Every structure is written in C-alpha cells, then in structure tokens.
mmCIF file with all atom_site columns, C-alpha atoms in Angstrom:
data_model
loop_
_atom_site.group_PDB
_atom_site.id
_atom_site.type_symbol
_atom_site.label_atom_id
_atom_site.label_alt_id
_atom_site.label_comp_id
_atom_site.label_asym_id
_atom_site.label_entity_id
_atom_site.label_seq_id
_atom_site.pdbx_PDB_ins_code
_atom_site.Cartn_x
_atom_site.Cartn_y
_atom_site.Cartn_z
_atom_site.occupancy
_atom_site.B_iso_or_equiv
_atom_site.pdbx_formal_charge
_atom_site.auth_seq_id
_atom_site.auth_comp_id
_atom_site.auth_asym_id
_atom_site.auth_atom_id
_atom_site.pdbx_PDB_model_num
ATOM 1   C CA . MET A 1 1   ? 0.000   0.000  0.000   1.00 0.00 ? 1   MET A CA 1
ATOM 2   C CA . PRO A 1 2   ? 1.526   3.328  -1.034  1.00 0.00 ? 2   PRO A CA 1
ATOM 3   C CA . ASN A 1 3   ? 1.952   5.964  1.600   1.00 0.00 ? 3   ASN A CA 1
ATOM 4   C CA . ALA A 1 4   ? -0.502  8.850  1.813   1.00 0.00 ? 4   ALA A CA 1
ATOM 5   C CA . SER A 1 5   ? 1.736   11.448 0.135   1.00 0.00 ? 5   SER A CA 1
ATOM 6   C CA . VAL A 1 6   ? 2.419   9.222  -2.887  1.00 0.00 ? 6   VAL A CA 1
ATOM 7   C CA . LEU A 1 7   ? -1.278  8.412  -3.202  1.00 0.00 ? 7   LEU A CA 1
ATOM 8   C CA . GLU A 1 8   ? -2.201  12.095 -2.958  1.00 0.00 ? 8   GLU A CA 1
ATOM 9   C CA . LYS A 1 9   ? 0.377   13.002 -5.624  1.00 0.00 ? 9   LYS A CA 1
ATOM 10  C CA . LYS A 1 10  ? -1.017  10.376 -8.010  1.00 0.00 ? 10  LYS A CA 1
ATOM 11  C CA . GLN A 1 11  ? -4.570  11.592 -7.393  1.00 0.00 ? 11  GLN A CA 1
ATOM 12  C CA . GLN A 1 12  ? -3.441  15.120 -8.260  1.00 0.00 ? 12  GLN A CA 1
ATOM 13  C CA . GLN A 1 13  ? -1.808  13.827 -11.461 1.00 0.00 ? 13  GLN A CA 1
ATOM 14  C CA . VAL A 1 14  ? -5.023  12.022 -12.439 1.00 0.00 ? 14  VAL A CA 1
ATOM 15  C CA . ALA A 1 15  ? -7.128  15.122 -11.734 1.00 0.00 ? 15  ALA A CA 1
ATOM 16  C CA . ALA A 1 16  ? -4.789  17.420 -13.683 1.00 0.00 ? 16  ALA A CA 1
ATOM 17  C CA . LEU A 1 17  ? -4.661  15.046 -16.654 1.00 0.00 ? 17  LEU A CA 1
ATOM 18  C CA . SER A 1 18  ? -8.423  14.592 -16.628 1.00 0.00 ? 18  SER A CA 1
ATOM 19  C CA . GLU A 1 19  ? -8.824  18.364 -16.715 1.00 0.00 ? 19  GLU A CA 1
ATOM 20  C CA . LYS A 1 20  ? -6.392  18.696 -19.644 1.00 0.00 ? 20  LYS A CA 1
ATOM 21  C CA . ILE A 1 21  ? -8.204  15.994 -21.609 1.00 0.00 ? 21  ILE A CA 1
ATOM 22  C CA . SER A 1 22  ? -11.623 17.552 -21.036 1.00 0.00 ? 22  SER A CA 1
ATOM 23  C CA . ALA A 1 23  ? -10.305 20.963 -22.194 1.00 0.00 ? 23  ALA A CA 1
ATOM 24  C CA . ALA A 1 24  ? -8.759  19.555 -25.385 1.00 0.00 ? 24  ALA A CA 1
ATOM 25  C CA . VAL A 1 25  ? -10.594 19.510 -28.717 1.00 0.00 ? 25  VAL A CA 1
ATOM 26  C CA . THR A 1 26  ? -8.409  16.697 -29.959 1.00 0.00 ? 26  THR A CA 1
ATOM 27  C CA . GLY A 1 27  ? -5.963  14.185 -28.555 1.00 0.00 ? 27  GLY A CA 1
ATOM 28  C CA . VAL A 1 28  ? -3.721  11.474 -29.975 1.00 0.00 ? 28  VAL A CA 1
ATOM 29  C CA . ILE A 1 29  ? -2.232  8.567  -28.016 1.00 0.00 ? 29  ILE A CA 1
ATOM 30  C CA . VAL A 1 30  ? 1.006   7.085  -29.343 1.00 0.00 ? 30  VAL A CA 1
ATOM 31  C CA . ASP A 1 31  ? 3.456   4.280  -28.615 1.00 0.00 ? 31  ASP A CA 1
ATOM 32  C CA . TYR A 1 32  ? 6.772   6.136  -28.646 1.00 0.00 ? 32  TYR A CA 1
ATOM 33  C CA . LYS A 1 33  ? 9.239   3.279  -28.140 1.00 0.00 ? 33  LYS A CA 1
ATOM 34  C CA . GLY A 1 34  ? 12.310  3.095  -30.306 1.00 0.00 ? 34  GLY A CA 1
ATOM 35  C CA . ILE A 1 35  ? 12.905  6.794  -30.951 1.00 0.00 ? 35  ILE A CA 1
ATOM 36  C CA . ASN A 1 36  ? 16.155  8.446  -30.015 1.00 0.00 ? 36  ASN A CA 1
ATOM 37  C CA . VAL A 1 37  ? 16.592  11.587 -27.934 1.00 0.00 ? 37  VAL A CA 1
ATOM 38  C CA . ALA A 1 38  ? 17.324  13.852 -30.905 1.00 0.00 ? 38  ALA A CA 1
ATOM 39  C CA . ASP A 1 39  ? 14.163  12.763 -32.738 1.00 0.00 ? 39  ASP A CA 1
ATOM 40  C CA . ASP A 1 40  ? 12.091  13.061 -29.580 1.00 0.00 ? 40  ASP A CA 1
ATOM 41  C CA . THR A 1 41  ? 13.422  16.569 -28.927 1.00 0.00 ? 41  THR A CA 1
ATOM 42  C CA . ALA A 1 42  ? 12.647  17.647 -32.511 1.00 0.00 ? 42  ALA A CA 1
ATOM 43  C CA . LEU A 1 43  ? 9.144   16.154 -32.284 1.00 0.00 ? 43  LEU A CA 1
ATOM 44  C CA . ARG A 1 44  ? 8.415   17.889 -28.981 1.00 0.00 ? 44  ARG A CA 1
ATOM 45  C CA . LYS A 1 45  ? 9.665   21.217 -30.379 1.00 0.00 ? 45  LYS A CA 1
ATOM 46  C CA . GLU A 1 46  ? 7.433   20.980 -33.462 1.00 0.00 ? 46  GLU A CA 1
ATOM 47  C CA . LEU A 1 47  ? 4.406   20.027 -31.372 1.00 0.00 ? 47  LEU A CA 1
ATOM 48  C CA . ARG A 1 48  ? 5.049   22.868 -28.901 1.00 0.00 ? 48  ARG A CA 1
ATOM 49  C CA . GLU A 1 49  ? 5.391   25.397 -31.756 1.00 0.00 ? 49  GLU A CA 1
ATOM 50  C CA . ASN A 1 50  ? 1.974   24.290 -33.023 1.00 0.00 ? 50  ASN A CA 1
ATOM 51  C CA . GLY A 1 51  ? 0.259   24.642 -29.646 1.00 0.00 ? 51  GLY A CA 1
ATOM 52  C CA . VAL A 1 52  ? 0.137   20.918 -28.879 1.00 0.00 ? 52  VAL A CA 1
ATOM 53  C CA . ASP A 1 53  ? 0.814   19.669 -25.340 1.00 0.00 ? 53  ASP A CA 1
ATOM 54  C CA . TYR A 1 54  ? 2.778   16.375 -25.579 1.00 0.00 ? 54  TYR A CA 1
ATOM 55  C CA . PHE A 1 55  ? 3.964   14.266 -22.685 1.00 0.00 ? 55  PHE A CA 1
ATOM 56  C CA . VAL A 1 56  ? 4.698   10.704 -21.608 1.00 0.00 ? 56  VAL A CA 1
ATOM 57  C CA . VAL A 1 57  ? 2.164   9.271  -19.195 1.00 0.00 ? 57  VAL A CA 1
ATOM 58  C CA . LYS A 1 58  ? 1.803   6.055  -17.230 1.00 0.00 ? 58  LYS A CA 1
ATOM 59  C CA . ASN A 1 59  ? -0.978  3.828  -18.527 1.00 0.00 ? 59  ASN A CA 1
ATOM 60  C CA . THR A 1 60  ? -2.579  3.526  -15.079 1.00 0.00 ? 60  THR A CA 1
ATOM 61  C CA . ILE A 1 61  ? -2.642  7.315  -14.601 1.00 0.00 ? 61  ILE A CA 1
ATOM 62  C CA . LEU A 1 62  ? -4.165  7.877  -18.060 1.00 0.00 ? 62  LEU A CA 1
ATOM 63  C CA . GLY A 1 63  ? -6.617  5.031  -17.497 1.00 0.00 ? 63  GLY A CA 1
ATOM 64  C CA . ARG A 1 64  ? -7.834  6.585  -14.267 1.00 0.00 ? 64  ARG A CA 1
ATOM 65  C CA . ALA A 1 65  ? -7.999  10.050 -15.856 1.00 0.00 ? 65  ALA A CA 1
ATOM 66  C CA . ILE A 1 66  ? -10.358 8.866  -18.621 1.00 0.00 ? 66  ILE A CA 1
ATOM 67  C CA . GLU A 1 67  ? -12.440 6.634  -16.350 1.00 0.00 ? 67  GLU A CA 1
ATOM 68  C CA . GLY A 1 68  ? -16.101 7.601  -16.523 1.00 0.00 ? 68  GLY A CA 1
ATOM 69  C CA . THR A 1 69  ? -15.592 10.030 -19.433 1.00 0.00 ? 69  THR A CA 1
ATOM 70  C CA . SER A 1 70  ? -16.734 9.882  -23.051 1.00 0.00 ? 70  SER A CA 1
ATOM 71  C CA . VAL A 1 71  ? -13.231 8.755  -24.091 1.00 0.00 ? 71  VAL A CA 1
ATOM 72  C CA . GLU A 1 72  ? -13.054 5.807  -21.683 1.00 0.00 ? 72  GLU A CA 1
ATOM 73  C CA . ASP A 1 73  ? -12.989 3.389  -24.655 1.00 0.00 ? 73  ASP A CA 1
ATOM 74  C CA . MET A 1 74  ? -9.338  4.362  -25.216 1.00 0.00 ? 74  MET A CA 1
ATOM 75  C CA . LYS A 1 75  ? -8.417  2.235  -22.186 1.00 0.00 ? 75  LYS A CA 1
ATOM 76  C CA . SER A 1 76  ? -8.087  -0.775 -24.489 1.00 0.00 ? 76  SER A CA 1
ATOM 77  C CA . VAL A 1 77  ? -4.901  0.662  -26.080 1.00 0.00 ? 77  VAL A CA 1
ATOM 78  C CA . LEU A 1 78  ? -3.163  1.525  -22.824 1.00 0.00 ? 78  LEU A CA 1
ATOM 79  C CA . GLU A 1 79  ? -0.277  -0.912 -22.841 1.00 0.00 ? 79  GLU A CA 1
ATOM 80  C CA . GLY A 1 80  ? 3.404   -0.560 -23.560 1.00 0.00 ? 80  GLY A CA 1
ATOM 81  C CA . THR A 1 81  ? 4.929   2.907  -23.781 1.00 0.00 ? 81  THR A CA 1
ATOM 82  C CA . THR A 1 82  ? 2.360   5.673  -23.961 1.00 0.00 ? 82  THR A CA 1
ATOM 83  C CA . ALA A 1 83  ? 2.497   9.389  -24.733 1.00 0.00 ? 83  ALA A CA 1
ATOM 84  C CA . ILE A 1 84  ? -0.416  11.712 -25.374 1.00 0.00 ? 84  ILE A CA 1
ATOM 85  C CA . ALA A 1 85  ? -0.665  14.855 -27.492 1.00 0.00 ? 85  ALA A CA 1
ATOM 86  C CA . LEU A 1 86  ? -3.460  17.305 -26.657 1.00 0.00 ? 86  LEU A CA 1
ATOM 87  C CA . SER A 1 87  ? -4.570  20.378 -28.558 1.00 0.00 ? 87  SER A CA 1
ATOM 88  C CA . ASN A 1 88  ? -7.023  22.913 -27.176 1.00 0.00 ? 88  ASN A CA 1
ATOM 89  C CA . GLU A 1 89  ? -7.571  24.788 -30.450 1.00 0.00 ? 89  GLU A CA 1
ATOM 90  C CA . ASP A 1 90  ? -6.197  23.168 -33.612 1.00 0.00 ? 90  ASP A CA 1
ATOM 91  C CA . TYR A 1 91  ? -8.028  20.010 -34.649 1.00 0.00 ? 91  TYR A CA 1
ATOM 92  C CA . THR A 1 92  ? -5.371  18.832 -37.116 1.00 0.00 ? 92  THR A CA 1
ATOM 93  C CA . ALA A 1 93  ? -1.981  19.779 -35.635 1.00 0.00 ? 93  ALA A CA 1
ATOM 94  C CA . ALA A 1 94  ? -1.377  16.782 -33.360 1.00 0.00 ? 94  ALA A CA 1
ATOM 95  C CA . ALA A 1 95  ? -2.609  14.247 -35.920 1.00 0.00 ? 95  ALA A CA 1
ATOM 96  C CA . ARG A 1 96  ? -0.674  15.878 -38.770 1.00 0.00 ? 96  ARG A CA 1
ATOM 97  C CA . ILE A 1 97  ? 2.649   16.118 -36.902 1.00 0.00 ? 97  ILE A CA 1
ATOM 98  C CA . LEU A 1 98  ? 2.476   12.685 -35.245 1.00 0.00 ? 98  LEU A CA 1
ATOM 99  C CA . SER A 1 99  ? 1.360   10.896 -38.437 1.00 0.00 ? 99  SER A CA 1
ATOM 100 C CA . LYS A 1 100 ? 4.215   12.471 -40.388 1.00 0.00 ? 100 LYS A CA 1
ATOM 101 C CA . PHE A 1 101 ? 6.649   11.464 -37.647 1.00 0.00 ? 101 PHE A CA 1
ATOM 102 C CA . ALA A 1 102 ? 5.281   7.890  -37.547 1.00 0.00 ? 102 ALA A CA 1
ATOM 103 C CA . GLU A 1 103 ? 5.875   7.502  -41.302 1.00 0.00 ? 103 GLU A CA 1
ATOM 104 C CA . GLY A 1 104 ? 9.608   7.931  -40.788 1.00 0.00 ? 104 GLY A CA 1
ATOM 105 C CA . HIS A 1 105 ? 9.921   5.839  -37.613 1.00 0.00 ? 105 HIS A CA 1
ATOM 106 C CA . ASP A 1 106 ? 8.905   2.169  -37.717 1.00 0.00 ? 106 ASP A CA 1
ATOM 107 C CA . ASN A 1 107 ? 8.519   1.679  -33.956 1.00 0.00 ? 107 ASN A CA 1
ATOM 108 C CA . PHE A 1 108 ? 6.531   4.897  -33.366 1.00 0.00 ? 108 PHE A CA 1
ATOM 109 C CA . LYS A 1 109 ? 2.826   4.027  -33.658 1.00 0.00 ? 109 LYS A CA 1
ATOM 110 C CA . ILE A 1 110 ? -0.427  5.901  -33.253 1.00 0.00 ? 110 ILE A CA 1
ATOM 111 C CA . LYS A 1 111 ? -2.676  3.915  -30.904 1.00 0.00 ? 111 LYS A CA 1
ATOM 112 C CA . SER A 1 112 ? -5.900  5.914  -30.693 1.00 0.00 ? 112 SER A CA 1
ATOM 113 C CA . GLY A 1 113 ? -7.281  9.384  -30.295 1.00 0.00 ? 113 GLY A CA 1
ATOM 114 C CA . PHE A 1 114 ? -10.309 11.519 -29.690 1.00 0.00 ? 114 PHE A CA 1
ATOM 115 C CA . LEU A 1 115 ? -12.025 14.393 -31.401 1.00 0.00 ? 115 LEU A CA 1
ATOM 116 C CA . ASP A 1 116 ? -14.484 16.649 -29.540 1.00 0.00 ? 116 ASP A CA 1
ATOM 117 C CA . GLY A 1 117 ? -14.844 14.100 -26.745 1.00 0.00 ? 117 GLY A CA 1
ATOM 118 C CA . LYS A 1 118 ? -15.458 11.091 -29.000 1.00 0.00 ? 118 LYS A CA 1
ATOM 119 C CA . VAL A 1 119 ? -12.966 8.259  -29.489 1.00 0.00 ? 119 VAL A CA 1
ATOM 120 C CA . VAL A 1 120 ? -11.770 7.907  -33.091 1.00 0.00 ? 120 VAL A CA 1
ATOM 121 C CA . ASP A 1 121 ? -9.827  5.128  -34.772 1.00 0.00 ? 121 ASP A CA 1
ATOM 122 C CA . VAL A 1 122 ? -6.389  5.350  -36.376 1.00 0.00 ? 122 VAL A CA 1
ATOM 123 C CA . ALA A 1 123 ? -7.928  5.689  -39.871 1.00 0.00 ? 123 ALA A CA 1
ATOM 124 C CA . THR A 1 124 ? -9.804  8.809  -38.748 1.00 0.00 ? 124 THR A CA 1
ATOM 125 C CA . ILE A 1 125 ? -6.602  10.244 -37.277 1.00 0.00 ? 125 ILE A CA 1
ATOM 126 C CA . ASP A 1 126 ? -4.832  9.588  -40.603 1.00 0.00 ? 126 ASP A CA 1
ATOM 127 C CA . SER A 1 127 ? -7.656  11.380 -42.446 1.00 0.00 ? 127 SER A CA 1
ATOM 128 C CA . LEU A 1 128 ? -7.429  14.271 -40.017 1.00 0.00 ? 128 LEU A CA 1
ATOM 129 C CA . ALA A 1 129 ? -3.661  14.412 -40.588 1.00 0.00 ? 129 ALA A CA 1
ATOM 130 C CA . LYS A 1 130 ? -4.196  14.927 -44.321 1.00 0.00 ? 130 LYS A CA 1
ATOM 131 C CA . LEU A 1 131 ? -6.315  18.035 -43.812 1.00 0.00 ? 131 LEU A CA 1
ATOM 132 C CA . PRO A 1 132 ? -4.517  21.346 -44.280 1.00 0.00 ? 132 PRO A CA 1
ATOM 133 C CA . SER A 1 133 ? -3.791  23.478 -41.241 1.00 0.00 ? 133 SER A CA 1
ATOM 134 C CA . LYS A 1 134 ? -6.324  25.993 -39.908 1.00 0.00 ? 134 LYS A CA 1
ATOM 135 C CA . GLU A 1 135 ? -4.354  28.899 -41.387 1.00 0.00 ? 135 GLU A CA 1
ATOM 136 C CA . ILE A 1 136 ? -4.326  27.334 -44.865 1.00 0.00 ? 136 ILE A CA 1
ATOM 137 C CA . LEU A 1 137 ? -8.053  26.582 -44.680 1.00 0.00 ? 137 LEU A CA 1
ATOM 138 C CA . LEU A 1 138 ? -8.803  30.160 -43.616 1.00 0.00 ? 138 LEU A CA 1
ATOM 139 C CA . ALA A 1 139 ? -6.629  31.556 -46.409 1.00 0.00 ? 139 ALA A CA 1
ATOM 140 C CA . THR A 1 140 ? -8.442  29.343 -48.937 1.00 0.00 ? 140 THR A CA 1
ATOM 141 C CA . VAL A 1 141 ? -11.840 30.533 -47.707 1.00 0.00 ? 141 VAL A CA 1
ATOM 142 C CA . CYS A 1 142 ? -10.715 34.177 -47.771 1.00 0.00 ? 142 CYS A CA 1
ATOM 143 C CA . ASN A 1 143 ? -9.431  33.780 -51.332 1.00 0.00 ? 143 ASN A CA 1
ATOM 144 C CA . ALA A 1 144 ? -12.728 32.182 -52.370 1.00 0.00 ? 144 ALA A CA 1
ATOM 145 C CA . PHE A 1 145 ? -14.643 35.160 -50.959 1.00 0.00 ? 145 PHE A CA 1
ATOM 146 C CA . GLN A 1 146 ? -12.186 37.700 -52.330 1.00 0.00 ? 146 GLN A CA 1
ATOM 147 C CA . ALA A 1 147 ? -12.089 36.395 -55.925 1.00 0.00 ? 147 ALA A CA 1
ATOM 148 C CA . PRO A 1 148 ? -15.609 37.569 -56.984 1.00 0.00 ? 148 PRO A CA 1
ATOM 149 C CA . ILE A 1 149 ? -15.089 40.963 -55.333 1.00 0.00 ? 149 ILE A CA 1
ATOM 150 C CA . ALA A 1 150 ? -11.752 41.428 -57.087 1.00 0.00 ? 150 ALA A CA 1
ATOM 151 C CA . ALA A 1 151 ? -13.302 40.411 -60.448 1.00 0.00 ? 151 ALA A CA 1
ATOM 152 C CA . PHE A 1 152 ? -16.123 42.915 -59.914 1.00 0.00 ? 152 PHE A CA 1
ATOM 153 C CA . ALA A 1 153 ? -13.636 45.664 -59.046 1.00 0.00 ? 153 ALA A CA 1
ATOM 154 C CA . ARG A 1 154 ? -11.619 44.927 -62.228 1.00 0.00 ? 154 ARG A CA 1
ATOM 155 C CA . ALA A 1 155 ? -14.821 45.032 -64.315 1.00 0.00 ? 155 ALA A CA 1
ATOM 156 C CA . VAL A 1 156 ? -15.840 48.397 -62.847 1.00 0.00 ? 156 VAL A CA 1
ATOM 157 C CA . GLN A 1 157 ? -12.315 49.743 -63.425 1.00 0.00 ? 157 GLN A CA 1
ATOM 158 C CA . ALA A 1 158 ? -12.419 48.521 -67.041 1.00 0.00 ? 158 ALA A CA 1
ATOM 159 C CA . ILE A 1 159 ? -15.707 50.388 -67.571 1.00 0.00 ? 159 ILE A CA 1
ATOM 160 C CA . VAL A 1 160 ? -14.235 53.540 -66.026 1.00 0.00 ? 160 VAL A CA 1
ATOM 161 C CA . ASP A 1 161 ? -11.111 53.234 -68.181 1.00 0.00 ? 161 ASP A CA 1
ATOM 162 C CA . LYS A 1 162 ? -13.197 52.661 -71.337 1.00 0.00 ? 162 LYS A CA 1
ATOM 163 C CA . ASP A 1 163 ? -15.415 55.680 -70.645 1.00 0.00 ? 163 ASP A CA 1
ATOM 164 C CA . GLY A 1 164 ? -12.361 57.821 -69.970 1.00 0.00 ? 164 GLY A CA 1
ATOM 165 C CA . SER A 1 165 ? -10.717 56.873 -73.281 1.00 0.00 ? 165 SER A CA 1
ATOM 166 C CA . GLU A 1 166 ? -13.841 57.730 -75.370 1.00 0.00 ? 166 GLU A CA 1
ATOM 167 C CA . GLU A 1 167 ? -13.755 61.399 -74.438 1.00 0.00 ? 167 GLU A CA 1
#
C-alpha cells in the first residue's frame, strides 16, 4: 500500500490530466518506443510550436484520468509505452505532426485518439492528418470570398477606363 503522500500526488496527477483531456478539442495517443533523444526533442519542439501539449504518461494514470468520461474506450490501447498529445484549439496539428513522424519511424505508432470528446480510430486520425492546417483553410476561404469581389472591381475599373478613353 503506497503511503498517503504518494497516493495524494497520483490523485493530483489524475485530476490534472483529466482536466487537460476535457479541455482539449483533440488528442492522440502514441506508442513512442524506439525513438532516439534527438528525434524526440525535434518532435516535442514541433508540437510545442503548433500549440500541442505532448507528454509521456503512465498507462494507469491515463486510465484513471479517462475513467467515466466519453473517451473511456481508449483504455483498451493503454499498454506498452504511452504518450499523449493534446490540442485545445487546432483540430489537425497533433494528428498531422504525429502521423508524419510515424511515417519515418517504424517503432513509433499511433494507438488511438479523440475528437471533440469522441474516441476515433487510427484511420480517422490519418484522415485528419491529411487536412490542411487551420491557417491554410482560412486563407483558402478568404481567397474564395475575395475572388468575386476582385473580379467585380476589375470590371468596374475597365468600364471607367473605357469611358475615360472615349472622351
């Protein structure tokens, strides 16, 4: 039986992790074994730069943190080495970065994930990874809205130019 201070510390870890998971819009659980320190450091840096919180977690702590939540079904993948990536804003960043990393590292595997509080399979995470980033999507939408306005402005300018040359 663990002493009271160790038990209290673990309960705090479970509570903090549970809070992080409930605040996240998306999360990806990976098996990180077999990667070297340099690759791990580069991966963590890229995730951090994209607003993704990534950390190694004990399976029992993560299992207790998701107990009784809508993502409790992820318990089935909690074996071996486990790390979790959580994003509070960007739906695609964690999936995109981790999927790209997994392609180049045979032992690094995506186990499971969740999206808006619902467990998703690895195929869904792969699909999510193929979506462009939020910034690219917003730029595409802005360009789609801007194109008709710009065409209209050019047409009006052409009419003004034509009328000015007839005088």
